Amino acid sequence: MIIAANWKMNLSRQNAGDLLKSYRDISADASASLITFVPACYLALAEDVLSKTSVQFGAQDCHAAEKGAFTGDISASMIADFGAGWVLCGHSERRQYHAETDNLIAEKMTQAAQSGLNAIFCVGESHEDRLSGASVDVVTRQLTTTLQHWQAARGGRSTQSLVIAYEPIWAIGTGLVASLEQISEMHAGVKACIAGLGITAPVLYGGSVKPDNAADIFALADVDGALVGGASLDAEGFSQIVAAAR
Ligand code: 13P
């Protein structure tokens, strides 16, 4: 199991340092692998606190280009320079607020691979898609467009680890968790879709994962862990989620 924490744009420097220290303690008894996605300005802090621990860390986004005149952006190689091993690609908040397309996400994943970063690639449908019965089609399109583009660009040479996160947009930060049936159906669909592309990857669920629903979600056959937003900001709650991943 993989339990990943996405802090989004939260926490002061002091609170970030304290939470990273808690993660270090949580990892001591964890059977799951832990990865934390910190705001880019805390990469140095994460490197300080987490080096020599089993907690891996990464950034929440990178630019698709190697370097250049992109004010405010950060490159995959800058992230790797801080000892980070991972980057999140295609989170729905990036798709929504930064107009990221399936092809751009593939370019970011390719750039990440060239800098030695592993990627968690996020997919998920909107509430409208869910209501109209288009969920599986939407997620299948996101997976195939991005992964075919990524496969063509990397030319089979990369050793990049790929993890998929299924995050229904309507369940993110809303307290609405997808039902166990909905999660099972989509995770099986994601695994079948990527198998069709010759890819095997762990598939995480994300969307209002909390201490009280984590164990049921982790018991599902095709769930390989979680990508946790809000509940990852609280050390006690996060440690309960990690403990549920046995
Ligand atoms: P919440 O756990 O706050 O719903 O966020 C999920 C998410 O977007 C993780 O990437």
PDB file of C-alpha atoms and ligand atoms in Angstrom:
ATOM      1  CA  MET A   1       0.000   0.000   0.000  1.00  0.00           C
ATOM      2  CA  ILE A   2       1.022   3.577  -0.664  1.00  0.00           C
ATOM      3  CA  ILE A   3      -0.344   6.421   1.441  1.00  0.00           C
ATOM      4  CA  ALA A   4       0.379   9.779  -0.141  1.00  0.00           C
ATOM      5  CA  ALA A   5      -0.323  13.163   1.442  1.00  0.00           C
ATOM      6  CA  ASN A   6      -1.150  16.180  -0.708  1.00  0.00           C
ATOM      7  CA  TRP A   7      -0.842  19.277   1.441  1.00  0.00           C
ATOM      8  CA  LYS A   8      -2.012  21.604  -1.365  1.00  0.00           C
ATOM      9  CA  MET A   9      -1.442  25.315  -0.454  1.00  0.00           C
ATOM     10  CA  ASN A  10      -1.546  24.902   3.314  1.00  0.00           C
ATOM     11  CA  LEU A  11       0.595  25.269   6.458  1.00  0.00           C
ATOM     12  CA  SER A  12       3.057  27.830   7.773  1.00  0.00           C
ATOM     13  CA  ARG A  13       6.757  26.964   7.720  1.00  0.00           C
ATOM     14  CA  GLN A  14       6.629  26.146  11.441  1.00  0.00           C
ATOM     15  CA  ASN A  15       3.573  23.889  11.072  1.00  0.00           C
ATOM     16  CA  ALA A  16       5.046  22.210   7.997  1.00  0.00           C
ATOM     17  CA  GLY A  17       8.217  21.348   9.921  1.00  0.00           C
ATOM     18  CA  ASP A  18       6.222  19.964  12.843  1.00  0.00           C
ATOM     19  CA  LEU A  19       4.033  17.844  10.565  1.00  0.00           C
ATOM     20  CA  LEU A  20       7.044  16.445   8.710  1.00  0.00           C
ATOM     21  CA  LYS A  21       8.509  15.391  12.072  1.00  0.00           C
ATOM     22  CA  SER A  22       5.216  13.662  12.916  1.00  0.00           C
ATOM     23  CA  TYR A  23       5.327  11.836   9.577  1.00  0.00           C
ATOM     24  CA  ARG A  24       8.822  10.642  10.470  1.00  0.00           C
ATOM     25  CA  ASP A  25       7.409   9.124  13.679  1.00  0.00           C
ATOM     26  CA  ILE A  26       4.346   7.686  11.909  1.00  0.00           C
ATOM     27  CA  SER A  27       6.602   5.950   9.375  1.00  0.00           C
ATOM     28  CA  ALA A  28       8.417   4.062  12.119  1.00  0.00           C
ATOM     29  CA  ASP A  29       5.426   1.702  12.605  1.00  0.00           C
ATOM     30  CA  ALA A  30       3.940   1.929   9.117  1.00  0.00           C
ATOM     31  CA  SER A  31       3.685  -1.035   6.816  1.00  0.00           C
ATOM     32  CA  ALA A  32       2.602   1.249   3.949  1.00  0.00           C
ATOM     33  CA  SER A  33       5.005   3.410   1.932  1.00  0.00           C
ATOM     34  CA  LEU A  34       4.522   7.111   2.709  1.00  0.00           C
ATOM     35  CA  ILE A  35       4.962   9.934   0.222  1.00  0.00           C
ATOM     36  CA  THR A  36       4.264  13.578   1.018  1.00  0.00           C
ATOM     37  CA  PHE A  37       3.650  16.305  -1.562  1.00  0.00           C
ATOM     38  CA  VAL A  38       4.662  19.599   0.004  1.00  0.00           C
ATOM     39  CA  PRO A  39       4.376  23.145  -1.374  1.00  0.00           C
ATOM     40  CA  ALA A  40       7.550  23.790  -3.423  1.00  0.00           C
ATOM     41  CA  CYS A  41       8.847  26.359  -0.920  1.00  0.00           C
ATOM     42  CA  TYR A  42       9.047  23.580   1.705  1.00  0.00           C
ATOM     43  CA  LEU A  43      11.138  21.137  -0.363  1.00  0.00           C
ATOM     44  CA  ALA A  44      14.312  22.101   1.503  1.00  0.00           C
ATOM     45  CA  LEU A  45      12.524  21.623   4.821  1.00  0.00           C
ATOM     46  CA  ALA A  46      11.285  18.194   3.700  1.00  0.00           C
ATOM     47  CA  GLU A  47      14.809  17.261   2.621  1.00  0.00           C
ATOM     48  CA  ASP A  48      16.160  18.287   6.042  1.00  0.00           C
ATOM     49  CA  VAL A  49      13.558  16.454   8.109  1.00  0.00           C
ATOM     50  CA  LEU A  50      12.999  13.376   5.954  1.00  0.00           C
ATOM     51  CA  SER A  51      16.486  12.440   4.770  1.00  0.00           C
ATOM     52  CA  LYS A  52      17.496   9.116   6.332  1.00  0.00           C
ATOM     53  CA  THR A  53      13.819   8.221   6.925  1.00  0.00           C
ATOM     54  CA  SER A  54      11.571   6.015   4.812  1.00  0.00           C
ATOM     55  CA  VAL A  55       9.160   8.890   4.074  1.00  0.00           C
ATOM     56  CA  GLN A  56       9.516   9.971   0.465  1.00  0.00           C
ATOM     57  CA  PHE A  57       8.534  13.423  -0.710  1.00  0.00           C
ATOM     58  CA  GLY A  58       7.805  15.424  -3.802  1.00  0.00           C
ATOM     59  CA  ALA A  59       6.251  18.525  -5.328  1.00  0.00           C
ATOM     60  CA  GLN A  60       2.657  19.129  -6.396  1.00  0.00           C
ATOM     61  CA  ASP A  61       3.494  20.232  -9.950  1.00  0.00           C
ATOM     62  CA  CYS A  62       6.399  20.855 -12.311  1.00  0.00           C
ATOM     63  CA  HIS A  63       6.752  22.692 -15.621  1.00  0.00           C
ATOM     64  CA  ALA A  64       6.834  20.694 -18.864  1.00  0.00           C
ATOM     65  CA  ALA A  65       9.988  22.459 -20.086  1.00  0.00           C
ATOM     66  CA  GLU A  66      13.501  21.718 -18.886  1.00  0.00           C
ATOM     67  CA  LYS A  67      14.188  25.400 -18.067  1.00  0.00           C
ATOM     68  CA  GLY A  68      13.536  28.873 -19.397  1.00  0.00           C
ATOM     69  CA  ALA A  69      11.503  32.071 -19.173  1.00  0.00           C
ATOM     70  CA  PHE A  70       8.536  30.783 -17.193  1.00  0.00           C
ATOM     71  CA  THR A  71       8.092  33.238 -14.324  1.00  0.00           C
ATOM     72  CA  GLY A  72       6.756  31.629 -11.187  1.00  0.00           C
ATOM     73  CA  ASP A  73       7.181  28.048 -12.389  1.00  0.00           C
ATOM     74  CA  ILE A  74       9.575  25.389 -11.159  1.00  0.00           C
ATOM     75  CA  SER A  75      11.270  22.644 -13.169  1.00  0.00           C
ATOM     76  CA  ALA A  76      11.409  18.942 -12.482  1.00  0.00           C
ATOM     77  CA  SER A  77      15.197  19.081 -12.137  1.00  0.00           C
ATOM     78  CA  MET A  78      14.909  21.796  -9.443  1.00  0.00           C
ATOM     79  CA  ILE A  79      12.571  19.500  -7.511  1.00  0.00           C
ATOM     80  CA  ALA A  80      14.968  16.569  -7.903  1.00  0.00           C
ATOM     81  CA  ASP A  81      17.836  18.780  -6.713  1.00  0.00           C
ATOM     82  CA  PHE A  82      16.219  18.908  -3.251  1.00  0.00           C
ATOM     83  CA  GLY A  83      16.318  15.125  -2.946  1.00  0.00           C
ATOM     84  CA  ALA A  84      12.648  14.750  -3.876  1.00  0.00           C
ATOM     85  CA  GLY A  85      11.656  11.547  -5.627  1.00  0.00           C
ATOM     86  CA  TRP A  86       8.160  12.390  -6.809  1.00  0.00           C
ATOM     87  CA  VAL A  87       5.862  14.857  -8.506  1.00  0.00           C
ATOM     88  CA  LEU A  88       2.060  14.959  -8.730  1.00  0.00           C
ATOM     89  CA  CYS A  89       0.811  15.360 -12.300  1.00  0.00           C
ATOM     90  CA  GLY A  90      -2.678  16.177 -13.515  1.00  0.00           C
ATOM     91  CA  HIS A  91      -4.371  16.914 -10.207  1.00  0.00           C
ATOM     92  CA  SER A  92      -7.933  18.115 -10.904  1.00  0.00           C
ATOM     93  CA  GLU A  93      -7.152  21.467  -9.256  1.00  0.00           C
ATOM     94  CA  ARG A  94      -4.348  21.972 -11.810  1.00  0.00           C
ATOM     95  CA  ARG A  95      -6.677  20.916 -14.627  1.00  0.00           C
ATOM     96  CA  GLN A  96      -9.405  23.267 -13.365  1.00  0.00           C
ATOM     97  CA  TYR A  97      -7.480  26.367 -12.271  1.00  0.00           C
ATOM     98  CA  HIS A  98      -4.513  26.152 -14.659  1.00  0.00           C
ATOM     99  CA  ALA A  99      -6.270  24.700 -17.726  1.00  0.00           C
ATOM    100  CA  GLU A 100      -3.949  21.676 -17.855  1.00  0.00           C
ATOM    101  CA  THR A 101      -4.741  19.346 -20.747  1.00  0.00           C
ATOM    102  CA  ASP A 102      -4.130  15.594 -21.051  1.00  0.00           C
ATOM    103  CA  ASN A 103      -1.213  16.248 -23.447  1.00  0.00           C
ATOM    104  CA  LEU A 104       0.414  18.880 -21.235  1.00  0.00           C
ATOM    105  CA  ILE A 105       0.212  16.469 -18.300  1.00  0.00           C
ATOM    106  CA  ALA A 106       2.011  13.833 -20.412  1.00  0.00           C
ATOM    107  CA  GLU A 107       4.746  16.370 -21.207  1.00  0.00           C
ATOM    108  CA  LYS A 108       5.162  17.119 -17.507  1.00  0.00           C
ATOM    109  CA  MET A 109       5.418  13.410 -16.709  1.00  0.00           C
ATOM    110  CA  THR A 110       8.033  12.998 -19.441  1.00  0.00           C
ATOM    111  CA  GLN A 111      10.051  15.946 -18.148  1.00  0.00           C
ATOM    112  CA  ALA A 112       9.787  14.480 -14.648  1.00  0.00           C
ATOM    113  CA  ALA A 113      11.146  11.151 -15.940  1.00  0.00           C
ATOM    114  CA  GLN A 114      14.077  12.921 -17.578  1.00  0.00           C
ATOM    115  CA  SER A 115      14.922  14.486 -14.210  1.00  0.00           C
ATOM    116  CA  GLY A 116      14.676  11.190 -12.350  1.00  0.00           C
ATOM    117  CA  LEU A 117      11.329  11.916 -10.678  1.00  0.00           C
ATOM    118  CA  ASN A 118       8.560   9.337 -10.270  1.00  0.00           C
ATOM    119  CA  ALA A 119       5.002  10.486 -10.942  1.00  0.00           C
ATOM    120  CA  ILE A 120       1.583  10.126  -9.401  1.00  0.00           C
ATOM    121  CA  PHE A 121      -0.803  10.774 -12.292  1.00  0.00           C
ATOM    122  CA  CYS A 122      -4.300  11.886 -11.182  1.00  0.00           C
ATOM    123  CA  VAL A 123      -7.536  11.226 -13.048  1.00  0.00           C
ATOM    124  CA  GLY A 124     -11.180  11.674 -12.116  1.00  0.00           C
ATOM    125  CA  GLU A 125     -14.574  12.767 -13.343  1.00  0.00           C
ATOM    126  CA  SER A 126     -16.734  15.779 -12.446  1.00  0.00           C
ATOM    127  CA  HIS A 127     -20.097  15.543 -10.731  1.00  0.00           C
ATOM    128  CA  GLU A 128     -21.774  16.289 -14.081  1.00  0.00           C
ATOM    129  CA  ASP A 129     -19.901  13.395 -15.704  1.00  0.00           C
ATOM    130  CA  ARG A 130     -20.954  11.123 -12.840  1.00  0.00           C
ATOM    131  CA  LEU A 131     -24.617  12.140 -13.136  1.00  0.00           C
ATOM    132  CA  SER A 132     -24.663  11.675 -16.907  1.00  0.00           C
ATOM    133  CA  GLY A 133     -23.098   8.203 -16.654  1.00  0.00           C
ATOM    134  CA  ALA A 134     -19.907   9.329 -18.429  1.00  0.00           C
ATOM    135  CA  SER A 135     -17.459   8.652 -15.560  1.00  0.00           C
ATOM    136  CA  VAL A 136     -15.753   5.601 -17.017  1.00  0.00           C
ATOM    137  CA  ASP A 137     -15.472   7.215 -20.483  1.00  0.00           C
ATOM    138  CA  VAL A 138     -13.963  10.405 -19.052  1.00  0.00           C
ATOM    139  CA  VAL A 139     -11.381   8.578 -16.938  1.00  0.00           C
ATOM    140  CA  THR A 140     -10.535   6.211 -19.800  1.00  0.00           C
ATOM    141  CA  ARG A 141      -9.948   9.208 -22.093  1.00  0.00           C
ATOM    142  CA  GLN A 142      -7.710  10.905 -19.504  1.00  0.00           C
ATOM    143  CA  LEU A 143      -5.687   7.719 -19.045  1.00  0.00           C
ATOM    144  CA  THR A 144      -5.278   6.784 -22.693  1.00  0.00           C
ATOM    145  CA  THR A 145      -4.539  10.278 -24.033  1.00  0.00           C
ATOM    146  CA  THR A 146      -1.922  11.060 -21.420  1.00  0.00           C
ATOM    147  CA  LEU A 147      -0.329   7.628 -21.144  1.00  0.00           C
ATOM    148  CA  GLN A 148      -0.056   7.062 -24.923  1.00  0.00           C
ATOM    149  CA  HIS A 149       1.592  10.468 -25.313  1.00  0.00           C
ATOM    150  CA  TRP A 150       3.896   9.722 -22.344  1.00  0.00           C
ATOM    151  CA  GLN A 151       4.804   6.265 -23.699  1.00  0.00           C
ATOM    152  CA  ALA A 152       5.656   7.708 -27.121  1.00  0.00           C
ATOM    153  CA  ALA A 153       7.768  10.500 -25.600  1.00  0.00           C
ATOM    154  CA  ARG A 154       9.739   8.355 -23.179  1.00  0.00           C
ATOM    155  CA  GLY A 155      10.540   5.723 -25.806  1.00  0.00           C
ATOM    156  CA  GLY A 156      10.535   2.908 -23.241  1.00  0.00           C
ATOM    157  CA  ARG A 157      13.867   4.036 -21.793  1.00  0.00           C
ATOM    158  CA  SER A 158      12.718   5.516 -18.518  1.00  0.00           C
ATOM    159  CA  THR A 159      12.890   3.837 -15.134  1.00  0.00           C
ATOM    160  CA  GLN A 160      10.259   6.253 -13.782  1.00  0.00           C
ATOM    161  CA  SER A 161       7.784   4.658 -11.373  1.00  0.00           C
ATOM    162  CA  LEU A 162       4.191   5.468 -12.233  1.00  0.00           C
ATOM    163  CA  VAL A 163       1.296   5.488  -9.771  1.00  0.00           C
ATOM    164  CA  ILE A 164      -2.281   6.371 -10.786  1.00  0.00           C
ATOM    165  CA  ALA A 165      -4.625   8.212  -8.402  1.00  0.00           C
ATOM    166  CA  TYR A 166      -8.359   8.045  -9.056  1.00  0.00           C
ATOM    167  CA  GLU A 167      -9.885  11.180  -7.521  1.00  0.00           C
ATOM    168  CA  PRO A 168     -13.530  11.887  -8.375  1.00  0.00           C
ATOM    169  CA  ILE A 169     -13.654  15.698  -8.389  1.00  0.00           C
ATOM    170  CA  TRP A 170     -16.987  15.782  -6.574  1.00  0.00           C
ATOM    171  CA  ALA A 171     -15.472  13.891  -3.628  1.00  0.00           C
ATOM    172  CA  ILE A 172     -12.447  16.183  -3.173  1.00  0.00           C
ATOM    173  CA  GLY A 173     -12.634  18.342  -0.076  1.00  0.00           C
ATOM    174  CA  THR A 174     -16.409  17.963   0.034  1.00  0.00           C
ATOM    175  CA  GLY A 175     -16.764  15.257   2.666  1.00  0.00           C
ATOM    176  CA  LEU A 176     -18.634  13.256  -0.006  1.00  0.00           C
ATOM    177  CA  VAL A 177     -16.769  10.005  -0.399  1.00  0.00           C
ATOM    178  CA  ALA A 178     -17.433   7.796  -3.405  1.00  0.00           C
ATOM    179  CA  SER A 179     -19.285   4.610  -2.474  1.00  0.00           C
ATOM    180  CA  LEU A 180     -17.300   1.386  -2.170  1.00  0.00           C
ATOM    181  CA  GLU A 181     -19.090   0.127  -5.308  1.00  0.00           C
ATOM    182  CA  GLN A 182     -18.148   3.259  -7.261  1.00  0.00           C
ATOM    183  CA  ILE A 183     -14.514   2.995  -6.148  1.00  0.00           C
ATOM    184  CA  SER A 184     -14.362  -0.740  -6.973  1.00  0.00           C
ATOM    185  CA  GLU A 185     -15.881  -0.250 -10.400  1.00  0.00           C
ATOM    186  CA  MET A 186     -13.549   2.590 -11.335  1.00  0.00           C
ATOM    187  CA  HIS A 187     -10.369   0.990  -9.970  1.00  0.00           C
ATOM    188  CA  ALA A 188     -11.068  -2.203 -11.891  1.00  0.00           C
ATOM    189  CA  GLY A 189     -11.732  -0.054 -14.984  1.00  0.00           C
ATOM    190  CA  VAL A 190      -8.480   1.888 -14.524  1.00  0.00           C
ATOM    191  CA  LYS A 191      -6.463  -1.321 -14.157  1.00  0.00           C
ATOM    192  CA  ALA A 192      -8.080  -2.843 -17.262  1.00  0.00           C
ATOM    193  CA  CYS A 193      -7.477   0.360 -19.243  1.00  0.00           C
ATOM    194  CA  ILE A 194      -3.787   0.640 -18.370  1.00  0.00           C
ATOM    195  CA  ALA A 195      -3.284  -3.112 -18.906  1.00  0.00           C
ATOM    196  CA  GLY A 196      -4.553  -2.506 -22.450  1.00  0.00           C
ATOM    197  CA  LEU A 197      -1.652  -0.054 -22.859  1.00  0.00           C
ATOM    198  CA  GLY A 198       0.826  -2.589 -21.472  1.00  0.00           C
ATOM    199  CA  ILE A 199       1.165  -0.727 -18.158  1.00  0.00           C
ATOM    200  CA  THR A 200       0.848  -2.066 -14.619  1.00  0.00           C
ATOM    201  CA  ALA A 201       0.739   0.517 -11.828  1.00  0.00           C
ATOM    202  CA  PRO A 202      -0.654   0.844  -8.314  1.00  0.00           C
ATOM    203  CA  VAL A 203      -3.984   2.708  -8.240  1.00  0.00           C
ATOM    204  CA  LEU A 204      -4.707   4.980  -5.255  1.00  0.00           C
ATOM    205  CA  TYR A 205      -8.093   6.387  -4.277  1.00  0.00           C
ATOM    206  CA  GLY A 206      -8.399  10.075  -3.346  1.00  0.00           C
ATOM    207  CA  GLY A 207     -11.388  12.135  -2.243  1.00  0.00           C
ATOM    208  CA  SER A 208     -12.337  12.729   1.397  1.00  0.00           C
ATOM    209  CA  VAL A 209     -10.333   9.781   2.748  1.00  0.00           C
ATOM    210  CA  LYS A 210     -10.592  10.031   6.547  1.00  0.00           C
ATOM    211  CA  PRO A 211      -9.709   7.831   9.532  1.00  0.00           C
ATOM    212  CA  ASP A 212     -13.284   6.521   9.674  1.00  0.00           C
ATOM    213  CA  ASN A 213     -13.550   5.366   6.043  1.00  0.00           C
ATOM    214  CA  ALA A 214      -9.956   4.388   5.251  1.00  0.00           C
ATOM    215  CA  ALA A 215     -10.077   0.735   6.361  1.00  0.00           C
ATOM    216  CA  ASP A 216     -13.158  -0.054   4.227  1.00  0.00           C
ATOM    217  CA  ILE A 217     -11.602   1.591   1.179  1.00  0.00           C
ATOM    218  CA  PHE A 218      -8.274  -0.214   1.666  1.00  0.00           C
ATOM    219  CA  ALA A 219     -10.068  -3.563   1.902  1.00  0.00           C
ATOM    220  CA  LEU A 220     -11.224  -3.264  -1.744  1.00  0.00           C
ATOM    221  CA  ALA A 221      -9.433  -5.574  -4.169  1.00  0.00           C
ATOM    222  CA  ASP A 222      -8.115  -3.003  -6.656  1.00  0.00           C
ATOM    223  CA  VAL A 223      -7.233  -0.249  -4.174  1.00  0.00           C
ATOM    224  CA  ASP A 224      -3.487   0.038  -3.563  1.00  0.00           C
ATOM    225  CA  GLY A 225      -3.587   2.997  -1.180  1.00  0.00           C
ATOM    226  CA  ALA A 226      -4.785   6.575  -0.943  1.00  0.00           C
ATOM    227  CA  LEU A 227      -3.951  10.138  -1.906  1.00  0.00           C
ATOM    228  CA  VAL A 228      -5.078  12.141   1.103  1.00  0.00           C
ATOM    229  CA  GLY A 229      -5.723  15.897   1.097  1.00  0.00           C
ATOM    230  CA  GLY A 230      -7.334  17.569   4.110  1.00  0.00           C
ATOM    231  CA  ALA A 231      -6.867  14.669   6.533  1.00  0.00           C
ATOM    232  CA  SER A 232      -3.104  14.614   5.861  1.00  0.00           C
ATOM    233  CA  LEU A 233      -2.741  18.002   7.592  1.00  0.00           C
ATOM    234  CA  ASP A 234      -3.587  16.508  10.969  1.00  0.00           C
ATOM    235  CA  ALA A 235      -0.892  14.189  12.342  1.00  0.00           C
ATOM    236  CA  GLU A 236      -3.259  12.141  14.493  1.00  0.00           C
ATOM    237  CA  GLY A 237      -5.823  11.589  11.724  1.00  0.00           C
ATOM    238  CA  PHE A 238      -3.119  10.819   9.182  1.00  0.00           C
ATOM    239  CA  SER A 239      -1.500   8.285  11.491  1.00  0.00           C
ATOM    240  CA  GLN A 240      -4.870   6.506  11.817  1.00  0.00           C
ATOM    241  CA  ILE A 241      -5.218   6.378   8.035  1.00  0.00           C
ATOM    242  CA  VAL A 242      -1.681   4.963   7.742  1.00  0.00           C
ATOM    243  CA  ALA A 243      -2.472   2.399  10.461  1.00  0.00           C
ATOM    244  CA  ALA A 244      -5.534   1.278   8.471  1.00  0.00           C
ATOM    245  CA  ALA A 245      -3.287   0.400   5.521  1.00  0.00           C
ATOM    246  CA  ARG A 246      -2.151  -3.004   6.664  1.00  0.00           C
TER     247      ARG A 246
HETATM  248  P1  13P B   1      -9.356  15.619   0.236  1.00  0.00           P
HETATM  249  O1  13P B   1      -8.778  14.384   0.907  1.00  0.00           O
HETATM  250  O2  13P B   1      -9.224  16.867   1.035  1.00  0.00           O
HETATM  251  O3  13P B   1     -10.724  15.362  -0.292  1.00  0.00           O
HETATM  252  O4  13P B   1      -8.416  15.880  -1.075  1.00  0.00           O
HETATM  253  C1  13P B   1      -8.167  14.851  -1.944  1.00  0.00           C
HETATM  254  C2  13P B   1      -7.135  15.298  -2.909  1.00  0.00           C
HETATM  255  O5  13P B   1      -7.382  16.146  -3.747  1.00  0.00           O
HETATM  256  C3  13P B   1      -5.787  14.731  -2.785  1.00  0.00           C
HETATM  257  O6  13P B   1      -5.011  15.027  -3.899  1.00  0.00           O
END
